Coordinates of C-alpha atoms in Angstrom, one line a residue:
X1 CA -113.7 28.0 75.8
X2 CA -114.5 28.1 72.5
X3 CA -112.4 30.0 70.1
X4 CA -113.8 31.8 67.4
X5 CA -110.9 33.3 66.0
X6 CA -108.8 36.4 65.8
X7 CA -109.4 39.8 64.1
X8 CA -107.9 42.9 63.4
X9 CA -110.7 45.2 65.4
X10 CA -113.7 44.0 67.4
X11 CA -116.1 46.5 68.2
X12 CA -118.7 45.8 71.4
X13 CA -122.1 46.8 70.6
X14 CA -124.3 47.5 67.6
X15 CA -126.5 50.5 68.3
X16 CA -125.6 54.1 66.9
X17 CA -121.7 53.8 67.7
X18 CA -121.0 50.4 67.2
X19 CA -122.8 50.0 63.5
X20 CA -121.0 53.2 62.1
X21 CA -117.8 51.8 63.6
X22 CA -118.1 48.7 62.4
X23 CA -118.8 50.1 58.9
X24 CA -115.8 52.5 59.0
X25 CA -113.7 50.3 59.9
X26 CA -114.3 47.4 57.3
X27 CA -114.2 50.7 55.0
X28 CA -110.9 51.2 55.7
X29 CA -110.1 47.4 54.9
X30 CA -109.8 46.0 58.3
X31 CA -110.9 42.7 59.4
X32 CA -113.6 43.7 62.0
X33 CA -116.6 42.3 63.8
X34 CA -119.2 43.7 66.0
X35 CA -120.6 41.9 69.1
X36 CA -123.9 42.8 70.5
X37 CA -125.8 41.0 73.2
X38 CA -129.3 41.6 72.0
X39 CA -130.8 39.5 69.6
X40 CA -131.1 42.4 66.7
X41 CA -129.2 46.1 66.2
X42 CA -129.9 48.8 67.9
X43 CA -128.6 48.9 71.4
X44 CA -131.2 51.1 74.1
X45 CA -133.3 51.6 71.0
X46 CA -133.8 47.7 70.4
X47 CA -134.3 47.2 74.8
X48 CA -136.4 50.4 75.4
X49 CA -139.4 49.6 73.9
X50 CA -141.8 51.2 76.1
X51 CA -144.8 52.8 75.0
X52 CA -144.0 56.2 74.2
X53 CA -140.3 55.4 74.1
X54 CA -139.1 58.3 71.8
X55 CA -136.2 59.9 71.1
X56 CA -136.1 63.7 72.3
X57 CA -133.7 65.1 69.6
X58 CA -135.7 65.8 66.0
X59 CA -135.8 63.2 63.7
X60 CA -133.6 65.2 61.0
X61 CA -130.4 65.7 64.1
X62 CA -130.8 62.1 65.4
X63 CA -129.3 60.3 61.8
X64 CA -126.6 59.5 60.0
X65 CA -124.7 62.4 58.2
X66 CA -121.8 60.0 57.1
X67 CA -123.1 58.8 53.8
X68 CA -125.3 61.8 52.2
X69 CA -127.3 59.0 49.9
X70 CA -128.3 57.7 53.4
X71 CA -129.6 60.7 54.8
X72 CA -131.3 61.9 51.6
X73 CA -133.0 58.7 51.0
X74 CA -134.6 57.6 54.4
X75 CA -137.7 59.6 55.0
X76 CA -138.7 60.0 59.0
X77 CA -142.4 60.0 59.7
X78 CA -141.9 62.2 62.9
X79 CA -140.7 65.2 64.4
X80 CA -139.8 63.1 67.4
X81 CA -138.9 59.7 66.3
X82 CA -140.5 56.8 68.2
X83 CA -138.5 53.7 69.3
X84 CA -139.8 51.3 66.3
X85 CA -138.7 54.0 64.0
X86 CA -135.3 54.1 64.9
X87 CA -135.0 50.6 65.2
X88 CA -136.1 50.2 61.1
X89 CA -134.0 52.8 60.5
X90 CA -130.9 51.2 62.6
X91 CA -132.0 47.8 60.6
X92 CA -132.0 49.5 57.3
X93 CA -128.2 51.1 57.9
X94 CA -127.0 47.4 58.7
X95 CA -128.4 45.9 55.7
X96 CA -127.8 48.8 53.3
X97 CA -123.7 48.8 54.1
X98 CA -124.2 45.1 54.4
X99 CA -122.8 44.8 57.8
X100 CA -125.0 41.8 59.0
X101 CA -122.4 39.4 58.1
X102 CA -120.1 41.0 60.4
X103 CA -122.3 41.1 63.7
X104 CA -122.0 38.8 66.2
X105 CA -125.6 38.6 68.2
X106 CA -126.6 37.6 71.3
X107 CA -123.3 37.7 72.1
X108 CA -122.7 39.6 74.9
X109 CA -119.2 40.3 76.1
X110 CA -118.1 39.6 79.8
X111 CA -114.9 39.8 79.5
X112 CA -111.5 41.7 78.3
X113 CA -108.6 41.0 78.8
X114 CA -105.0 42.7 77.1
X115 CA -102.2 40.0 76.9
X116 CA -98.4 42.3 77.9
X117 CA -96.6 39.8 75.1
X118 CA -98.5 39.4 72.3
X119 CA -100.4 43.1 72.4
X120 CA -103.7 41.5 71.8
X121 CA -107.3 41.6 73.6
X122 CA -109.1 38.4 74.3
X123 CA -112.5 38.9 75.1
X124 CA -115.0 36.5 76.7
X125 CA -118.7 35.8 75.4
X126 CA -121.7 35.1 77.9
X127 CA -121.8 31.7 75.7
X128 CA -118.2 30.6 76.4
X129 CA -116.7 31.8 73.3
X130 CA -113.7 33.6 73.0
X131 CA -112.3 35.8 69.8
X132 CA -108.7 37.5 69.8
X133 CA -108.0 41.0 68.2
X134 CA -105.7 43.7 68.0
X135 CA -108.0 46.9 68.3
X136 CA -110.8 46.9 71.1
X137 CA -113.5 49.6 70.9
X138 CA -116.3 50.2 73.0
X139 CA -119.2 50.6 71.4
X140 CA -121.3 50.0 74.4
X141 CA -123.6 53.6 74.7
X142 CA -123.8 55.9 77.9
X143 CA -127.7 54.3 79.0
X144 CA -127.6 50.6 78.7
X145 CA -126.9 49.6 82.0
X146 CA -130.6 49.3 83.7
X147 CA -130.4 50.2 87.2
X148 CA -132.3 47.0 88.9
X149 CA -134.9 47.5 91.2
X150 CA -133.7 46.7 94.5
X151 CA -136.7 46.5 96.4
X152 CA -137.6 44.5 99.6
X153 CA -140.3 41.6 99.2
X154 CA -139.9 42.3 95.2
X155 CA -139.9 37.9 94.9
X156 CA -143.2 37.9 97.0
X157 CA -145.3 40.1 94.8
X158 CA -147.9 38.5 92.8
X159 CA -148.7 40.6 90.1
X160 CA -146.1 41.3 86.9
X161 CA -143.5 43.6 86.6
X162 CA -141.6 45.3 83.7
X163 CA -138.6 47.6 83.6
X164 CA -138.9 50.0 80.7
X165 CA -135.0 49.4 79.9
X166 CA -136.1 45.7 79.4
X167 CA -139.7 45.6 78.3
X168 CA -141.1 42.5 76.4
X169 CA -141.4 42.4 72.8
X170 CA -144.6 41.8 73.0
X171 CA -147.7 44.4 73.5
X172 CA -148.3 44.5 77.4
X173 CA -152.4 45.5 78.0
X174 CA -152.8 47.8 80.6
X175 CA -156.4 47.9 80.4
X176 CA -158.5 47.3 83.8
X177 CA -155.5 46.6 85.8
X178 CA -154.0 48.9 88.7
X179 CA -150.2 49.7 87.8
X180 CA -147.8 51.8 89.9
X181 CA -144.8 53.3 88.1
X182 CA -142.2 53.9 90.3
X183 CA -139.6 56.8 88.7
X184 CA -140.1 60.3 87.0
X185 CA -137.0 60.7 84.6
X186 CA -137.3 60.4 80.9
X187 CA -138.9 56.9 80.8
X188 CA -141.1 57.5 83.6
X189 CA -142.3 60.6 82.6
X190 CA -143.1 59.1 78.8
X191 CA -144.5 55.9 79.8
X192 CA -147.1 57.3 82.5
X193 CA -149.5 59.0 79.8
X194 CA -149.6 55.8 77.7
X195 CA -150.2 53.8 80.7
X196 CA -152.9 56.0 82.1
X197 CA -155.0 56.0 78.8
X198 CA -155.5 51.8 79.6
X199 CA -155.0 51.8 83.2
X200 CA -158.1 51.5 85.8
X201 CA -155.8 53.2 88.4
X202 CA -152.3 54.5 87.7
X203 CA -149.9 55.1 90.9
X204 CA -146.9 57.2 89.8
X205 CA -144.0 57.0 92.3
X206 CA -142.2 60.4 92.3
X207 CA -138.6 61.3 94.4
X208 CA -137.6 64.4 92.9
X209 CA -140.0 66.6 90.5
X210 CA -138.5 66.8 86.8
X211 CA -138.5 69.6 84.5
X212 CA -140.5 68.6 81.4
X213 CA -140.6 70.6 78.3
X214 CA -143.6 69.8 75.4
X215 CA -142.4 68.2 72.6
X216 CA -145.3 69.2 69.8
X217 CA -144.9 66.6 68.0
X218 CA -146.2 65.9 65.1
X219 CA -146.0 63.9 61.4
X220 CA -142.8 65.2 59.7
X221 CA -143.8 68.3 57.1
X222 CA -142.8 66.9 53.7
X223 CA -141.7 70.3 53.0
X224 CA -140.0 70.4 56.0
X225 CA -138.4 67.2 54.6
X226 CA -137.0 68.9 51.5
X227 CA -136.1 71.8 52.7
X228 CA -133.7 70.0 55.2
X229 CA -132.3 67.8 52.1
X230 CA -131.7 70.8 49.8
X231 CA -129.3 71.7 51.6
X232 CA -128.0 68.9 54.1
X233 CA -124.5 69.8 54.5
X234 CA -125.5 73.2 55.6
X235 CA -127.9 72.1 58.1
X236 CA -125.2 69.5 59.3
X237 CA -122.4 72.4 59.4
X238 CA -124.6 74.4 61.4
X239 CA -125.1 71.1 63.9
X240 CA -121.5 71.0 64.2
X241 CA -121.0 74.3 65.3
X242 CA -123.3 74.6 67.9
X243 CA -122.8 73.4 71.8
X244 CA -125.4 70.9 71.9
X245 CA -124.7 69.8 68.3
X246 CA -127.9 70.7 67.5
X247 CA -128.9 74.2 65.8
X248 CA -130.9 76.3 68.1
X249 CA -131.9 79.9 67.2
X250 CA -130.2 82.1 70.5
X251 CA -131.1 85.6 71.6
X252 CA -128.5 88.1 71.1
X253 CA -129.1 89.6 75.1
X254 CA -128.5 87.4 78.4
X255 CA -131.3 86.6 80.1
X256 CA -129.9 88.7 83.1
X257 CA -129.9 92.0 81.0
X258 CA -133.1 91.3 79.4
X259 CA -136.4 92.9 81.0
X260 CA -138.8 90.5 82.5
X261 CA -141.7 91.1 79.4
X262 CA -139.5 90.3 76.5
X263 CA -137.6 87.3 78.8
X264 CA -140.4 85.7 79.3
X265 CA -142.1 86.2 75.7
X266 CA -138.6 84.4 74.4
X267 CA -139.6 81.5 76.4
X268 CA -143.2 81.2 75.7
X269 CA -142.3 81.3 71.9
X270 CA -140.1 78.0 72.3
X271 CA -142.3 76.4 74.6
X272 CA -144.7 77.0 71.4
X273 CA -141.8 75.5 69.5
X274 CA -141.4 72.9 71.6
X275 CA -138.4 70.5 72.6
X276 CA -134.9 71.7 74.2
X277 CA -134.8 74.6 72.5
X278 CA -135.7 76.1 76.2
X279 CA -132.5 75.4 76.8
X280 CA -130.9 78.0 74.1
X281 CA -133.1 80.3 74.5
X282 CA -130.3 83.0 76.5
X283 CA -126.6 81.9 76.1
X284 CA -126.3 82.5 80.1
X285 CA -128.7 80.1 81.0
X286 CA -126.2 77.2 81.5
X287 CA -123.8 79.0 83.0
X288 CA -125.9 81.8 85.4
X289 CA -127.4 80.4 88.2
X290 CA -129.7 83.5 88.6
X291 CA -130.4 83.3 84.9
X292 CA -131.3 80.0 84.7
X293 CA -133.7 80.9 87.6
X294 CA -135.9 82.6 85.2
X295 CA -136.2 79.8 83.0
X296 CA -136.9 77.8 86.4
X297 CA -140.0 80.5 87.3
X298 CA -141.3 80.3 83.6
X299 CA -141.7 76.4 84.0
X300 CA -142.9 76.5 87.8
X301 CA -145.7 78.4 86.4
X302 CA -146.9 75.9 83.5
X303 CA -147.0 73.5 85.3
X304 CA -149.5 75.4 87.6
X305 CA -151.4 76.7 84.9
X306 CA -151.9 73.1 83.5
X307 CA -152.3 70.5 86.6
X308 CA -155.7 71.6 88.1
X309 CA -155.2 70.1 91.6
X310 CA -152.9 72.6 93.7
X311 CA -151.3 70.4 95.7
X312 CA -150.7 67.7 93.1
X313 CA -149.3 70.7 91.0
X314 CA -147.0 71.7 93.7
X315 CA -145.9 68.2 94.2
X316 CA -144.9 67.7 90.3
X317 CA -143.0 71.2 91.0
X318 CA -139.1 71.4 90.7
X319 CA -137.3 72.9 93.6
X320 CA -133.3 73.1 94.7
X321 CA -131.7 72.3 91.1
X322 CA -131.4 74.2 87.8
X323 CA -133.1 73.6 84.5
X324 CA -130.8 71.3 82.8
X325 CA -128.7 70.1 85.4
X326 CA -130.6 66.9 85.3
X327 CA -131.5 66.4 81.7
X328 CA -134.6 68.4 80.6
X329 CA -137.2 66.0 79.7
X330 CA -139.2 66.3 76.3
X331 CA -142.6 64.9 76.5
X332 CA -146.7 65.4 75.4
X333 CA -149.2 65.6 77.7
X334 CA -147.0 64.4 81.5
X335 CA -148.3 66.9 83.4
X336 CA -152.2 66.8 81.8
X337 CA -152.1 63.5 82.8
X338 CA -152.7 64.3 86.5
X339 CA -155.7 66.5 85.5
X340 CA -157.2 62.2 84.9
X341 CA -159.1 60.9 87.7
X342 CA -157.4 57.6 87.4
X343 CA -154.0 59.2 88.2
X344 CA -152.7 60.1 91.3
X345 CA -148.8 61.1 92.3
X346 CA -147.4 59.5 95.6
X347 CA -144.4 61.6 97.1
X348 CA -141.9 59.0 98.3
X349 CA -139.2 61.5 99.1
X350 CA -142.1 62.7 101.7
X351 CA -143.1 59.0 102.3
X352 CA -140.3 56.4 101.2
X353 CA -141.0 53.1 99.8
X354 CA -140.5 50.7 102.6
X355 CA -141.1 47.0 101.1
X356 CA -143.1 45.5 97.9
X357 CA -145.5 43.4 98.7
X358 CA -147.7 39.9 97.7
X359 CA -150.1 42.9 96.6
X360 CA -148.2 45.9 95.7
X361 CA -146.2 48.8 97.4
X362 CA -145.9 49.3 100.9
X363 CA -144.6 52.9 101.5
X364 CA -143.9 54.5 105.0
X365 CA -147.9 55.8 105.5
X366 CA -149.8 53.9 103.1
X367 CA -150.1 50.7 101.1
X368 CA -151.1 50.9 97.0
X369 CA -153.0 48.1 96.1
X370 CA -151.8 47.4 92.7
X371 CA -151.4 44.6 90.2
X372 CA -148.3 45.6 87.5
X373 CA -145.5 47.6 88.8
X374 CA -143.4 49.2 86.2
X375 CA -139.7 49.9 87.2
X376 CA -138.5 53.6 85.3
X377 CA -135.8 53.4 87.3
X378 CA -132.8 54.4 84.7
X379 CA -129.3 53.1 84.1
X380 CA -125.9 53.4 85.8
X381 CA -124.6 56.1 83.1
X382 CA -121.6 56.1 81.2
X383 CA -119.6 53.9 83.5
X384 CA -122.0 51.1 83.8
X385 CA -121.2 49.5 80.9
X386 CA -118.0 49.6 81.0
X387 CA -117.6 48.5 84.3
X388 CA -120.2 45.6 83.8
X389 CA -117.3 44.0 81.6
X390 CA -114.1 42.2 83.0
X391 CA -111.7 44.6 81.9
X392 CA -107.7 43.8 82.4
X393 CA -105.1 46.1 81.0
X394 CA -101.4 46.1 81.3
X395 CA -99.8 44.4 83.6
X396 CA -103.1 43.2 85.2
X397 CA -104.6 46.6 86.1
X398 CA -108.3 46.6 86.3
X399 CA -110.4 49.3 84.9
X400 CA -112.6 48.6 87.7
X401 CA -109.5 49.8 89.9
X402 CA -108.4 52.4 87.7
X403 CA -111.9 54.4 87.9
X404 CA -112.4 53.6 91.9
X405 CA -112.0 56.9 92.5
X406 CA -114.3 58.3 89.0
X407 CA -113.6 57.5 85.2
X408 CA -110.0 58.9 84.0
X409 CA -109.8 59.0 80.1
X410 CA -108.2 61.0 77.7
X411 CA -110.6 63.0 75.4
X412 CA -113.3 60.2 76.5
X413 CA -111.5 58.1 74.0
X414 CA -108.7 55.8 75.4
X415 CA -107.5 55.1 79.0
X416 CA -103.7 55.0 80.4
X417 CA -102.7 51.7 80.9
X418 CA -105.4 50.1 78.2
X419 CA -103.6 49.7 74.9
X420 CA -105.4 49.5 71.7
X421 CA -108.7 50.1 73.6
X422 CA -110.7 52.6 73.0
X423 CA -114.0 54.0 74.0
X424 CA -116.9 56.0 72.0
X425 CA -119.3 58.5 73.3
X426 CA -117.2 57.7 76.3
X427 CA -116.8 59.8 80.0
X428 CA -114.9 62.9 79.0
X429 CA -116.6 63.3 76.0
X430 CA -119.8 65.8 75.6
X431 CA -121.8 62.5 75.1
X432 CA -125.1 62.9 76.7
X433 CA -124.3 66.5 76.9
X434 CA -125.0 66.9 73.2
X435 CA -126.6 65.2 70.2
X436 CA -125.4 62.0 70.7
X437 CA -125.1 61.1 67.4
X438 CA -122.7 63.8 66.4
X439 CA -120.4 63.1 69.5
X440 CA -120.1 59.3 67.8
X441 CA -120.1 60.3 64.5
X442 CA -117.0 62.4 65.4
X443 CA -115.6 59.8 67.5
X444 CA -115.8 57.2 64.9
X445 CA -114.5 59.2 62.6
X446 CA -111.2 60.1 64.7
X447 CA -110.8 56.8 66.4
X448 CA -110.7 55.4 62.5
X449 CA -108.1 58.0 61.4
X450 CA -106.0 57.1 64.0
X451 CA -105.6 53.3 63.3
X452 CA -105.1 54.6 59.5
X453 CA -102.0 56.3 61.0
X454 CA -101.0 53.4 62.9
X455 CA -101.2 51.2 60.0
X456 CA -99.4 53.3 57.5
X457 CA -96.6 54.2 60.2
X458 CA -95.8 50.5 61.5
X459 CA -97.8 51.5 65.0
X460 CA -98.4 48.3 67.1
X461 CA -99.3 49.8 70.4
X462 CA -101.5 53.2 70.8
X463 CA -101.6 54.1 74.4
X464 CA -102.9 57.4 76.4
X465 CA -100.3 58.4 78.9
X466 CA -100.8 59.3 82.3
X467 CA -100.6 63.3 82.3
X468 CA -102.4 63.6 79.1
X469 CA -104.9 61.4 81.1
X470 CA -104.6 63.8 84.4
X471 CA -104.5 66.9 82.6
X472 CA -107.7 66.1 80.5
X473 CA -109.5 64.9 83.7
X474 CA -108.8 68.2 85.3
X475 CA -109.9 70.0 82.4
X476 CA -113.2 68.4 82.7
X477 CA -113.6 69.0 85.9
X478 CA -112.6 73.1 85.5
X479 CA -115.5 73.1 82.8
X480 CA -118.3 71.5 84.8
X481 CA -117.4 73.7 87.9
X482 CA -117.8 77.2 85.5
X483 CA -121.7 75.9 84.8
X484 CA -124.6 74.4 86.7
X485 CA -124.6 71.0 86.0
X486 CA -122.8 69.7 88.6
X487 CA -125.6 71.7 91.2
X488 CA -127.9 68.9 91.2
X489 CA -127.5 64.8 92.2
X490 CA -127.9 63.8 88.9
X491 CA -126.9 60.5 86.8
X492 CA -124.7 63.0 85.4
X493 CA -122.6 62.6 88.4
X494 CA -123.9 59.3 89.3
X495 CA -125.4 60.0 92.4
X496 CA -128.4 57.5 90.9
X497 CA -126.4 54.3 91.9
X498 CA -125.4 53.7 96.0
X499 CA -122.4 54.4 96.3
X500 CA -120.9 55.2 92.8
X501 CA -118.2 58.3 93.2
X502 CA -119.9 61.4 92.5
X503 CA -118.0 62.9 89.4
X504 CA -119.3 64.7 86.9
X505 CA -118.6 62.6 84.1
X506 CA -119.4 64.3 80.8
X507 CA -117.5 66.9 78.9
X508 CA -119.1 70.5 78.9
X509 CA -117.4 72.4 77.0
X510 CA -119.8 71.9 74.2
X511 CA -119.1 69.7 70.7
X512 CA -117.2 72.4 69.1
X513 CA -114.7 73.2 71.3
X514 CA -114.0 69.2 72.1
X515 CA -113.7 68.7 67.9
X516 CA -111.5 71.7 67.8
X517 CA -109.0 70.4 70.7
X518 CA -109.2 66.6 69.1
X519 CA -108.6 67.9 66.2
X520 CA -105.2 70.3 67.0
X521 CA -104.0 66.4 68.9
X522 CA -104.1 64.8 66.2
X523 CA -102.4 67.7 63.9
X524 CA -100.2 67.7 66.6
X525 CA -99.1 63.8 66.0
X526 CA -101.4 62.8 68.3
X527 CA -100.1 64.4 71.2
X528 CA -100.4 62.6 74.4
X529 CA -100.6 59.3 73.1
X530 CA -97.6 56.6 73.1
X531 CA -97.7 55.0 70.0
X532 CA -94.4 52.7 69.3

C-alpha cells in the first residue's frame, strides 16, 4: 500500500455535501481533503447524465445559501435545473473557494478502518493508496449506489446498454434504433420522452405506475431572479421553516373539511404551478390516508384526460399506495408521450421479464425485439453507499453488522461504536425527505461546530452512545408510523434491493423540527455523545 499521508479530516465524496464540507472545514483551519471516485465534482450530478436528467427542486432552493456573494452572483438559466447546469455550477463552487487543490479524484474509497490505540481512521483507495486522519465524514449522498441490472442472458445480448446512473459522457443517438427502457421512477420517467423523440420504437418496462406531477418549466424570469436576491435571507428563512425545506404556499382548511369544488380547484391551481407543490397543497395530505386519497383521484384523472388510449392510460394509473409515499415525480410531457405511436408500455408486473436475450427482452408472453436497453433501474438508498465501503469500528465491529437488522444512527449523523465518523444527509435525517441541500447545509454546519468544540475543549474521541442511538431510532420509527410513507414498498424502506431490511430509513418529522432537536443537543453539551 501506498501511503499518502495523514490529515486532520478526510471527507468521502465531492458532490453537494462533500464540497461544502470540505470548504468548512479548511475554513475552520483544519487540514482536510476530499476523496471522490469520479473523475470531476459533483457526485449523482456528474454520473446521471441522462437526457433529461434534471433536478426536481427549483433552481433558486437547490444552491448554496452559505456564502450570500455565491448565491447572489450565479445566475440559473432554469426553473428546473438540468444536470450540465448543476454540474458548472458544482465546478464553479470548487474553483471559486479554491478547493481543487484539496480533492482527491478518481479515488474511490473501499475501505475504513478505526485503529482502538491510536484513535485514527485509515481508509483504503480503489488504487492501493492509503491516507490516515483523525475525523472521517461521509460525504457519500443518499442515490449513488446504482442498483445493477441483474438480468438473465444480460452477457448474450447484442445490442448496447446504458444505465442512466452511469451514462457515457458522450452523446448517445437514439435515432432509428429500437430501445426498451426498463423502470418508471424518476430517471425512467425523464429519460423516456427524450428517448422517444429519436427512437424508431420505444418499449417502456413498467412494474408499478408512478405518480408524476408537470414540472412547467421554463427559462428563469430575470425578474424572478431579482426578486429572489432582494431579499435572499428572507426567502432562505422561509426555506428553513418549512417541512420540506422548501416554501410552499398551504391552505388554511384540511383537505378532509374542505368541499369537493374548492378541493379540487386548490389542486388544479398547483398543477398550473407545477412541481411538488401538490404535495402542500392541504397540511393533512401526508398524514390522512383518506385525504391524501383526494389528491390520489385528482391525479388518476389527468392522467386519463391526457393518455388517449384507455387501457394504456389505466395501465400508467397508480393504485394501492399514496401520493408521496414513493417520491412524487416532477416531469414534462411522461404521460403525452404514450399518446406517440412509436411508444408503447409493457406491464411486467402482469407479464415479468423472464431472460434478456441475443436480441432483446424475453418477458413471460412476449419477446421485444430491440437494439439498446436502457437500465432506470435506481440505487440502493441511503445505505448503499455506506455499506459499499469496508467499514470497521471499535473493537472490530462492522457497520455492515451493526445495520443487519436496518441503519441505527443518532440524528443521521454519527453511529455507536464509530468514533470520529460521521455521516451527512445520512439515515435518520430528513434527507430525501426534504430539500436536500438544506438538510447538508445544516449538517455541515453542525458536524463543523462540533469539531470546533472538540478542538477548543481538548476532545480526542466523539462517539454516539448506545441509547441516544436506540432512542433516536425509535423516534424515527414513531414519526414514519403517524404518516403514509411507510404504506408503500418504496426505496424509502428499501424494498427496491432483494433482500435489504425493510425500514423506513429517513427522518419525517420535517427539517424544522430535526434543526430544532439538533440544535437543543448541542445547547445541551451535546447530549448523547461521549466526547473524552
Amino acid at each position: 500500500m501506498l501511503s499518502i499521508g495523514d490529515h486532520e479530516a478526510i471527507v468521502v465524496g465531492a458532490g453537494f455535501a462533500g464540497l461544502h464540507m470540505l470548504h468548512r472545514l479548511r475554513q475552520s483551519g483544519m487540514d482536510a481533503t476530499a476523496f471522490e471516485a469520479g473523475p470531476s465534482v459533483g457526485g449523482t450530478w456528474y454520473w446521471n447524465r441522462y437526457p433529461g436528467a434534471r433536478c426536481d427542486f427549483e433552481s433558486h432552493d437547490y444552491s448554496y445559501s452559505f456564502d450570500d456573494a455565491l448565491q447572489k452572483e450565479w445566475v440559473w438559466q432554469e426553473r428546473y435545473p438540468a444536470q450540465p447546469e448543476i454540474l458548472r455550477y458544482l465546478n464553479h463552487v470548487a474553483d471559486r473557494f479554491d478547493l481543487r487543490p484539496h480533492l482527491r479524484l478518481q479515488s474511490r474509497i473501499t475501505s475504513a478502518h478505526y485503529d482502538d490505540d491510536s484513535g485514527r481512521w485509515t481508509v483504503t483507495t480503489d488504487t492501493g493508496e492509503q491516507a490516515t486522519t483523525r475525523f472521517l465524514i461521509f460525504a457519500t449522498g443518499a442515490l449513488s449506489l446504482p442498483q445493477v441490472p441483474n438480468f438473465s442472458g444480460l452477457e448474450s445480448f447484442r445490442g448496447s446498454w446504458y444505465h442512466t446512473a452511469n451514462w457515457p459522457s458522450e452523446p448517445v443517438d437514439f435515432t432509428g434504433r429500437r430501445v426498451a427502457v426498463i423502470g418508471t421512477g424518476s430517471s425512467g420517467v425523464q429519460v423516456v420522452p427524450r428517448i422517444a423523440a429519436q427512437a424508431e420504437q420505444l418499449f417502456v418496462l413498467q412494474r408499478t405506475a408512478a405518480f408524476v406531477v408537470p414540472a412547467h418549466n421554463h427559462p428563469l424570469d430575470p425578474e424572478r431572479d431579482a426578486q429572489i436576491k432582494s431579499d435572499y435571507s428572507g426567502f432562505r428563512q422561509r426555506a428553513l421553516e418549512s417541512f420540506l425545506g422548501i416554501h410552499f404556499d398551504t391552505e388554511p382548511t384540511l383537505a378532509v373539511h374542505t368541499g369537493a369544488a374548492d378541493r379540487i380547484k386548490a389542486y388544479e391551481d398547483r398543477w398550473r404551478i407545477g412541481g411538488a407543490a401538490l404535495l402542500a397543497t392541504f397540511p393533512d395530505l401526508l398524514v390522512d390516508a383518506a385525504a391524501n386519497e383526494t389528491l390520489a383521484d385528482f391525479l388518476r384523472q389527468k392522467i386519463s384526460d391526457i393518455v388517449d388510449d384507455p387501457a394504456t392510460a389505466k395501465a400508467l394509473t397508480p393504485y394501492g399506495f399514496p401520493v408521496g409515499a414513493k417520491r412524487l415525480i416532477v416531469d414534462s410531457d411522461y404521460y403525452q408521450t404514450f399518446n406517440k405511436d412509436n411508444v408503447e408500455l409493457v406491464d411486467i408486473a402482469a407479464a415479468p421479464i423472464e431472460a434478456i436475450t441475443a436480441h432483446g427482452i424475453r418477458t413471460s408472453d412476449n419477446h421485444y425485439e430491440v437494439d439498446t436497453i436502457v437500465f432506470a433501474t435506481g440505487f440502493d438508498a441511503l445505505t448503499g453507499p455506506l455499506l459499499n465501503i469496508d467499514i470497521v469500528g471499535k473493537a472490530g465491529i462492522r457497520l455492515t453488522d451493526r445495520w443487519a437488522a436496518g441503519p441505527m444512527t443518532y440524528l443521521g449523523l454519527a453511529v455507536a461504536g464509530f468514533p470520529n465518523m460521521f455521516t451527512l444527509a445520512g439515515p435518520g435525517s430528513p434527507s430525501v425527505l426534504s430539500n436536500v441541500v438544506r438538510c447538508t447545509e445544516h449538517n455541515v454546519e453542525w458536524v463543523a461546530e462540533l469539531l470546533e468544540h472538540a478542538s477548543d475543549n481538548g476532545v480526542s474521541a466523539i462517539e454516539a452512545s448506545s441509547d441516544a442511538e436506540s432512542a433516536w431510532v425509535n423516534h424515527v420509527n414513531e414519526l414514519s408510523e403517524a404518516t403514509i410513507f411507510p404504506t408503500a414498498n418504496s426505496w424509502y424502506l428499501g424494498a427496491n434491493i432483494p433482500g435489504k431490511p425493510r425500514v423506513f430509513m429517513p427522518y419525517a418529522g420535517g427539517l424544522p423540527a430535526y434543526r430544532q432537536t439538533c440544535a437543543e443537543v448541542a445547547e445541551d453539551g451535546y447530549r448523547g455523545f461521549h466526547l473524552t
